[in-house]
Amino acid sequence: MEAVSPLIRPLVRPFNEFFRREAAGGIMLLATSLLALVLANSDWGIARYFPAIWEKHVHIGTEGFLLNMSLLHWINDGLMTVFFLIVGLEIKREVLEGELSSIKQASLPIAGAIGGMLMPALLFWLINRGTPTAGGWGIPMATDIAFSLAVLNLLGPRIPLALKVFLTALAIVDDLGAVLVIAGFYTQHLELSALGTAAVIWLALVAFNRLGLRSLWFYLPLGFVLWFYMLQSGVHATLAGVLLAVTIPSRIGHDRPALLRLLEEKLQFLNLEAHGTTADPRTISEELEALAETISSPAQRLEQRLHGVVSFGIIPLFAFANTSLIIEPSAIQELASPLSLGILVGLVVGKPLGIGLVCGLMQFITRSALPKGVSWRHLMGAGVLAGIGFTMSIFITLLALGEHSEGQAVAKIAILLASLLAGTLGYLLLRTTPATHA
């Protein structure tokens, strides 16, 4: 990474920490997926029965509030709601104060994301039109932020920070697009009474926000009830996570003068304590942590507490469960089917093509320059990496093809193969790209 002056280093440190955490999560995701494939296709003791574990049913609740779902359902419809909560919090943060908070900052990644969603969907539909799998056009639309940033991390300092920011913002807009597609196109049936109850609960959460209630205890228990009624309504339950994220306050509770006064008072207190020889490093650390808790927003606190759980727990478990595939010879033969080709072409070709075309059109219309240190070859390399679909692609596969569809295994193998190709090609393209200087 290009040298960062001491003056602006504190401004880029939060993004660098986010990037490293996402990249580490991508490596964890890859490891669990490979382990699941090995276990599912081995003859080691109970490993041959491994894929059947996910069909075991688990009962939770009491009469009138009873949930009876398979373990795979609990992961995909339950735990993944927490993933969508994080997605919602990240989108909200970027829109309010991050890379999507101004038209100038947001225009290029938004344009790239739109092209990177429309082109893969169009190519998939053209290949699959007239077939039973034509409805799977949403599968190649989204980018896996953890995997794509993990590949960028392998390239080290030769990649400009601005490119990492661009790919992160693009992937977040992609996630928003995927959420809208799931809500609008992959809802099978509606239970209006349950949906109405969910709407009333969500309006209550909005009212909590407007009333200035900042404790997470006002939001999280009601968020669980919102999830329950979303599950009953027919709209995919994980969207409750995004709806909950919208309502959680994201502004800090102090204006700038008050914030500076708090900092000054805390520093004076610590300085006095130090002169009294009672302020050891642990005390100072605890005081600063308490201060951070006081001045941060509820959304900040929740995102920080959940991010590690999601990146290193929920997402790897989702990948572990959903890539527990017994790879039959027939599934390999089906890689030449329209479904498989649509996914491969959509992710490996459609993503960089759509991103490049729309970003080029945006540059031509606005006559604006690329971010500092970023060349068009950098941008195309990021576009190829955006073809790593994985988590969201597998998730949409479950909705688009049905959980007992014969095409589901074929689609998952195609997603794995496409993500591997996109990651490899993107790495090689960026690895051979000459460094530019701001």
mmCIF file of N, CA, C and O in Angstrom, residues 85-149:
data_model
loop_
_atom_site.group_PDB
_atom_site.id
_atom_site.type_symbol
_atom_site.label_atom_id
_atom_site.label_comp_id
_atom_site.label_asym_id
_atom_site.label_seq_id
_atom_site.Cartn_x
_atom_site.Cartn_y
_atom_site.Cartn_z
ATOM 1 N N LEU A 85 -28.247 -9.097 9.030
ATOM 2 C CA LEU A 85 -28.224 -7.951 9.945
ATOM 3 C C LEU A 85 -26.913 -7.179 9.778
ATOM 4 O O LEU A 85 -26.915 -5.940 9.684
ATOM 5 N N ILE A 86 -25.799 -7.906 9.697
ATOM 6 C CA ILE A 86 -24.504 -7.265 9.472
ATOM 7 C C ILE A 86 -24.479 -6.577 8.111
ATOM 8 O O ILE A 86 -23.980 -5.452 7.968
ATOM 9 N N VAL A 87 -25.012 -7.239 7.085
ATOM 10 C CA VAL A 87 -25.092 -6.642 5.751
ATOM 11 C C VAL A 87 -25.860 -5.326 5.814
ATOM 12 O O VAL A 87 -25.434 -4.302 5.261
ATOM 13 N N GLY A 88 -26.998 -5.340 6.502
ATOM 14 C CA GLY A 88 -27.805 -4.131 6.632
ATOM 15 C C GLY A 88 -27.069 -3.024 7.359
ATOM 16 O O GLY A 88 -27.133 -1.854 6.964
ATOM 17 N N LEU A 89 -26.360 -3.380 8.439
ATOM 18 C CA LEU A 89 -25.595 -2.377 9.193
ATOM 19 C C LEU A 89 -24.463 -1.793 8.353
ATOM 20 O O LEU A 89 -24.186 -0.589 8.405
ATOM 21 N N GLU A 90 -23.799 -2.652 7.549
ATOM 22 C CA GLU A 90 -22.718 -2.160 6.691
ATOM 23 C C GLU A 90 -23.252 -1.229 5.609
ATOM 24 O O GLU A 90 -22.654 -0.186 5.321
ATOM 25 N N ILE A 91 -24.369 -1.609 4.998
ATOM 26 C CA ILE A 91 -24.969 -0.752 3.975
ATOM 27 C C ILE A 91 -25.355 0.597 4.574
ATOM 28 O O ILE A 91 -25.066 1.658 4.016
ATOM 29 N N LYS A 92 -25.994 0.559 5.735
ATOM 30 C CA LYS A 92 -26.439 1.793 6.390
ATOM 31 C C LYS A 92 -25.246 2.675 6.730
ATOM 32 O O LYS A 92 -25.274 3.903 6.516
ATOM 33 N N ARG A 93 -24.170 2.065 7.259
ATOM 34 C CA ARG A 93 -22.975 2.838 7.611
ATOM 35 C C ARG A 93 -22.357 3.493 6.383
ATOM 36 O O ARG A 93 -21.996 4.670 6.414
ATOM 37 N N GLU A 94 -22.247 2.740 5.292
ATOM 38 C CA GLU A 94 -21.628 3.295 4.098
ATOM 39 C C GLU A 94 -22.481 4.406 3.485
ATOM 40 O O GLU A 94 -21.956 5.392 2.965
ATOM 41 N N VAL A 95 -23.811 4.260 3.560
ATOM 42 C CA VAL A 95 -24.704 5.276 2.989
ATOM 43 C C VAL A 95 -24.675 6.552 3.827
ATOM 44 O O VAL A 95 -24.685 7.664 3.289
ATOM 45 N N LEU A 96 -24.616 6.416 5.146
ATOM 46 C CA LEU A 96 -24.687 7.585 6.015
ATOM 47 C C LEU A 96 -23.348 8.307 6.163
ATOM 48 O O LEU A 96 -23.304 9.538 6.224
ATOM 49 N N GLU A 97 -22.256 7.544 6.216
ATOM 50 C CA GLU A 97 -20.988 8.208 6.531
ATOM 51 C C GLU A 97 -19.774 7.609 5.837
ATOM 52 O O GLU A 97 -18.646 8.045 6.067
ATOM 53 N N GLY A 98 -19.965 6.634 4.963
ATOM 54 C CA GLY A 98 -18.830 5.970 4.338
ATOM 55 C C GLY A 98 -18.677 6.296 2.872
ATOM 56 O O GLY A 98 -18.955 7.417 2.419
ATOM 57 N N GLU A 99 -18.252 5.292 2.103
ATOM 58 C CA GLU A 99 -17.922 5.494 0.694
ATOM 59 C C GLU A 99 -19.150 5.759 -0.184
ATOM 60 O O GLU A 99 -19.007 6.121 -1.340
ATOM 61 N N LEU A 100 -20.345 5.543 0.359
ATOM 62 C CA LEU A 100 -21.568 5.785 -0.412
ATOM 63 C C LEU A 100 -22.325 7.005 0.106
ATOM 64 O O LEU A 100 -23.491 7.201 -0.222
ATOM 65 N N SER A 101 -21.639 7.838 0.908
ATOM 66 C CA SER A 101 -22.340 8.947 1.563
ATOM 67 C C SER A 101 -22.430 10.195 0.705
ATOM 68 O O SER A 101 -23.146 11.129 1.052
ATOM 69 N N SER A 102 -21.703 10.249 -0.404
ATOM 70 C CA SER A 102 -21.809 11.397 -1.302
ATOM 71 C C SER A 102 -21.862 10.900 -2.738
ATOM 72 O O SER A 102 -21.353 9.826 -3.054
ATOM 73 N N ILE A 103 -22.478 11.698 -3.596
ATOM 74 C CA ILE A 103 -22.608 11.317 -4.998
ATOM 75 C C ILE A 103 -21.239 11.118 -5.641
ATOM 76 O O ILE A 103 -21.015 10.157 -6.390
ATOM 77 N N LYS A 104 -20.292 11.993 -5.319
ATOM 78 C CA LYS A 104 -18.968 11.899 -5.925
ATOM 79 C C LYS A 104 -18.274 10.599 -5.544
ATOM 80 O O LYS A 104 -17.674 9.919 -6.380
ATOM 81 N N GLN A 105 -18.344 10.234 -4.253
ATOM 82 C CA GLN A 105 -17.702 9.011 -3.797
ATOM 83 C C GLN A 105 -18.417 7.764 -4.290
ATOM 84 O O GLN A 105 -17.783 6.773 -4.644
ATOM 85 N N ALA A 106 -19.749 7.839 -4.314
ATOM 86 C CA ALA A 106 -20.536 6.635 -4.552
ATOM 87 C C ALA A 106 -20.760 6.329 -6.031
ATOM 88 O O ALA A 106 -21.080 5.196 -6.378
ATOM 89 N N SER A 107 -20.607 7.323 -6.906
ATOM 90 C CA SER A 107 -21.041 7.148 -8.296
ATOM 91 C C SER A 107 -20.346 5.990 -9.005
ATOM 92 O O SER A 107 -21.001 5.172 -9.670
ATOM 93 N N LEU A 108 -19.018 5.881 -8.848
ATOM 94 C CA LEU A 108 -18.303 4.832 -9.577
ATOM 95 C C LEU A 108 -18.626 3.428 -9.051
ATOM 96 O O LEU A 108 -18.972 2.545 -9.849
ATOM 97 N N PRO A 109 -18.541 3.164 -7.731
ATOM 98 C CA PRO A 109 -18.901 1.818 -7.269
ATOM 99 C C PRO A 109 -20.369 1.466 -7.502
ATOM 100 O O PRO A 109 -20.679 0.307 -7.790
ATOM 101 N N ILE A 110 -21.273 2.455 -7.413
ATOM 102 C CA ILE A 110 -22.681 2.158 -7.680
ATOM 103 C C ILE A 110 -22.866 1.803 -9.146
ATOM 104 O O ILE A 110 -23.554 0.828 -9.487
ATOM 105 N N ALA A 111 -22.234 2.583 -10.035
ATOM 106 C CA ALA A 111 -22.324 2.282 -11.468
ATOM 107 C C ALA A 111 -21.762 0.901 -11.765
ATOM 108 O O ALA A 111 -22.365 0.098 -12.490
ATOM 109 N N GLY A 112 -20.586 0.608 -11.187
ATOM 110 C CA GLY A 112 -19.976 -0.706 -11.406
ATOM 111 C C GLY A 112 -20.851 -1.829 -10.885
ATOM 112 O O GLY A 112 -20.993 -2.873 -11.532
ATOM 113 N N ALA A 113 -21.447 -1.629 -9.714
ATOM 114 C CA ALA A 113 -22.297 -2.665 -9.132
ATOM 115 C C ALA A 113 -23.532 -2.922 -9.988
ATOM 116 O O ALA A 113 -23.937 -4.076 -10.173
ATOM 117 N N ILE A 114 -24.138 -1.864 -10.505
ATOM 118 C CA ILE A 114 -25.323 -2.031 -11.359
ATOM 119 C C ILE A 114 -24.961 -2.835 -12.606
ATOM 120 O O ILE A 114 -25.658 -3.799 -12.977
ATOM 121 N N GLY A 115 -23.860 -2.448 -13.265
ATOM 122 C CA GLY A 115 -23.424 -3.217 -14.436
ATOM 123 C C GLY A 115 -23.065 -4.646 -14.079
ATOM 124 O O GLY A 115 -23.370 -5.587 -14.825
ATOM 125 N N GLY A 116 -22.429 -4.815 -12.917
ATOM 126 C CA GLY A 116 -22.020 -6.137 -12.468
ATOM 127 C C GLY A 116 -23.157 -7.007 -11.998
ATOM 128 O O GLY A 116 -22.966 -8.215 -11.781
ATOM 129 N N MET A 117 -24.341 -6.443 -11.790
ATOM 130 C CA MET A 117 -25.525 -7.252 -11.475
ATOM 131 C C MET A 117 -26.353 -7.546 -12.726
ATOM 132 O O MET A 117 -26.821 -8.668 -12.927
ATOM 133 N N LEU A 118 -26.530 -6.533 -13.574
ATOM 134 C CA LEU A 118 -27.400 -6.694 -14.743
ATOM 135 C C LEU A 118 -26.799 -7.615 -15.806
ATOM 136 O O LEU A 118 -27.494 -8.475 -16.359
ATOM 137 N N MET A 119 -25.499 -7.473 -16.093
ATOM 138 C CA MET A 119 -24.893 -8.266 -17.151
ATOM 139 C C MET A 119 -24.886 -9.764 -16.827
ATOM 140 O O MET A 119 -25.268 -10.590 -17.679
ATOM 141 N N PRO A 120 -24.471 -10.194 -15.627
ATOM 142 C CA PRO A 120 -24.532 -11.627 -15.314
ATOM 143 C C PRO A 120 -25.958 -12.180 -15.372
ATOM 144 O O PRO A 120 -26.177 -13.296 -15.866
ATOM 145 N N ALA A 121 -26.928 -11.404 -14.860
ATOM 146 C CA ALA A 121 -28.316 -11.865 -14.889
ATOM 147 C C ALA A 121 -28.799 -12.019 -16.330
ATOM 148 O O ALA A 121 -29.490 -12.993 -16.675
ATOM 149 N N LEU A 122 -28.435 -11.068 -17.198
ATOM 150 C CA LEU A 122 -28.837 -11.128 -18.599
ATOM 151 C C LEU A 122 -28.207 -12.329 -19.304
ATOM 152 O O LEU A 122 -28.894 -13.070 -20.024
ATOM 153 N N LEU A 123 -26.912 -12.550 -19.098
ATOM 154 C CA LEU A 123 -26.239 -13.677 -19.746
ATOM 155 C C LEU A 123 -26.816 -15.004 -19.266
ATOM 156 O O LEU A 123 -27.018 -15.930 -20.062
ATOM 157 N N PHE A 124 -27.076 -15.104 -17.960
ATOM 158 C CA PHE A 124 -27.680 -16.336 -17.427
ATOM 159 C C PHE A 124 -29.034 -16.581 -18.077
ATOM 160 O O PHE A 124 -29.344 -17.699 -18.505
ATOM 161 N N TRP A 125 -29.854 -15.533 -18.161
ATOM 162 C CA TRP A 125 -31.197 -15.688 -18.729
ATOM 163 C C TRP A 125 -31.141 -16.072 -20.206
ATOM 164 O O TRP A 125 -31.917 -16.910 -20.671
ATOM 165 N N LEU A 126 -30.224 -15.465 -20.946
ATOM 166 C CA LEU A 126 -30.094 -15.795 -22.370
ATOM 167 C C LEU A 126 -29.712 -17.260 -22.564
ATOM 168 O O LEU A 126 -30.201 -17.937 -23.481
ATOM 169 N N ILE A 127 -28.844 -17.767 -21.710
ATOM 170 C CA ILE A 127 -28.416 -19.167 -21.825
ATOM 171 C C ILE A 127 -29.508 -20.120 -21.359
ATOM 172 O O ILE A 127 -29.645 -21.230 -21.888
ATOM 173 N N ASN A 128 -30.313 -19.702 -20.387
ATOM 174 C CA ASN A 128 -31.306 -20.603 -19.780
ATOM 175 C C ASN A 128 -32.740 -20.326 -20.208
ATOM 176 O O ASN A 128 -33.658 -20.996 -19.718
ATOM 177 N N ARG A 129 -32.958 -19.335 -21.091
ATOM 178 C CA ARG A 129 -34.345 -18.995 -21.436
ATOM 179 C C ARG A 129 -35.058 -20.219 -22.019
ATOM 180 O O ARG A 129 -34.498 -20.989 -22.785
ATOM 181 N N GLY A 130 -36.317 -20.366 -21.603
ATOM 182 C CA GLY A 130 -37.114 -21.498 -22.074
ATOM 183 C C GLY A 130 -36.866 -22.783 -21.328
ATOM 184 O O GLY A 130 -37.494 -23.807 -21.636
ATOM 185 N N THR A 131 -35.993 -22.767 -20.313
ATOM 186 C CA THR A 131 -35.720 -23.980 -19.525
ATOM 187 C C THR A 131 -36.292 -23.808 -18.121
ATOM 188 O O THR A 131 -36.582 -22.687 -17.691
ATOM 189 N N PRO A 132 -36.440 -24.911 -17.363
ATOM 190 C CA PRO A 132 -36.968 -24.800 -15.999
ATOM 191 C C PRO A 132 -36.059 -24.009 -15.058
ATOM 192 O O PRO A 132 -36.500 -23.587 -13.989
ATOM 193 N N THR A 133 -34.796 -23.803 -15.444
ATOM 194 C CA THR A 133 -33.860 -23.097 -14.557
ATOM 195 C C THR A 133 -33.718 -21.613 -14.893
ATOM 196 O O THR A 133 -32.879 -20.922 -14.313
ATOM 197 N N ALA A 134 -34.545 -21.107 -15.808
ATOM 198 C CA ALA A 134 -34.427 -19.703 -16.216
ATOM 199 C C ALA A 134 -34.640 -18.745 -15.046
ATOM 200 O O ALA A 134 -34.111 -17.627 -15.039
ATOM 201 N N GLY A 135 -35.401 -19.184 -14.039
ATOM 202 C CA GLY A 135 -35.660 -18.327 -12.881
ATOM 203 C C GLY A 135 -34.464 -18.139 -11.976
ATOM 204 O O GLY A 135 -34.530 -17.363 -11.017
ATOM 205 N N GLY A 136 -33.356 -18.822 -12.280
ATOM 206 C CA GLY A 136 -32.163 -18.684 -11.442
ATOM 207 C C GLY A 136 -31.257 -17.533 -11.836
ATOM 208 O O GLY A 136 -30.097 -17.501 -11.443
ATOM 209 N N TRP A 137 -31.780 -16.572 -12.601
ATOM 210 C CA TRP A 137 -30.953 -15.458 -13.092
ATOM 211 C C TRP A 137 -30.300 -14.644 -11.981
ATOM 212 O O TRP A 137 -29.307 -13.948 -12.190
ATOM 213 N N GLY A 138 -30.847 -14.729 -10.769
ATOM 214 C CA GLY A 138 -30.259 -13.972 -9.659
ATOM 215 C C GLY A 138 -29.007 -14.614 -9.071
ATOM 216 O O GLY A 138 -28.272 -13.964 -8.322
ATOM 217 N N ILE A 139 -28.739 -15.872 -9.419
ATOM 218 C CA ILE A 139 -27.617 -16.601 -8.808
ATOM 219 C C ILE A 139 -26.273 -15.924 -9.049
ATOM 220 O O ILE A 139 -25.477 -15.781 -8.114
ATOM 221 N N PRO A 140 -25.944 -15.482 -10.283
ATOM 222 C CA PRO A 140 -24.610 -14.916 -10.505
ATOM 223 C C PRO A 140 -24.506 -13.408 -10.257
ATOM 224 O O PRO A 140 -23.546 -12.786 -10.706
ATOM 225 N N MET A 141 -25.463 -12.819 -9.555
ATOM 226 C CA MET A 141 -25.491 -11.357 -9.448
ATOM 227 C C MET A 141 -24.571 -10.777 -8.382
ATOM 228 O O MET A 141 -24.029 -9.688 -8.551
ATOM 229 N N ALA A 142 -24.401 -11.464 -7.250
ATOM 230 C CA ALA A 142 -23.755 -10.832 -6.092
ATOM 231 C C ALA A 142 -22.291 -11.230 -5.952
ATOM 232 O O ALA A 142 -21.853 -12.272 -6.422
ATOM 233 N N THR A 143 -21.528 -10.377 -5.276
ATOM 234 C CA THR A 143 -20.100 -10.595 -5.006
ATOM 235 C C THR A 143 -19.915 -11.022 -3.557
ATOM 236 O O THR A 143 -20.548 -10.478 -2.657
ATOM 237 N N ASP A 144 -19.047 -12.007 -3.338
ATOM 238 C CA ASP A 144 -18.715 -12.413 -1.975
ATOM 239 C C ASP A 144 -17.592 -11.508 -1.468
ATOM 240 O O ASP A 144 -16.437 -11.629 -1.889
ATOM 241 N N ILE A 145 -17.933 -10.596 -0.567
ATOM 242 C CA ILE A 145 -16.971 -9.587 -0.125
ATOM 243 C C ILE A 145 -15.791 -10.215 0.607
ATOM 244 O O ILE A 145 -14.637 -9.803 0.441
ATOM 245 N N ALA A 146 -16.044 -11.270 1.407
ATOM 246 C CA ALA A 146 -14.968 -11.882 2.177
ATOM 247 C C ALA A 146 -13.945 -12.552 1.265
ATOM 248 O O ALA A 146 -12.729 -12.355 1.409
ATOM 249 N N PHE A 147 -14.426 -13.349 0.316
ATOM 250 C CA PHE A 147 -13.521 -14.043 -0.599
ATOM 251 C C PHE A 147 -12.751 -13.064 -1.472
ATOM 252 O O PHE A 147 -11.537 -13.212 -1.675
ATOM 253 N N SER A 148 -13.443 -12.076 -2.034
ATOM 254 C CA SER A 148 -12.776 -11.152 -2.954
ATOM 255 C C SER A 148 -11.706 -10.333 -2.236
ATOM 256 O O SER A 148 -10.602 -10.118 -2.766
ATOM 257 N N LEU A 149 -11.982 -9.893 -1.008
ATOM 258 C CA LEU A 149 -10.981 -9.148 -0.259
ATOM 259 C C LEU A 149 -9.851 -10.049 0.224
ATOM 260 O O LEU A 149 -8.711 -9.593 0.382
#
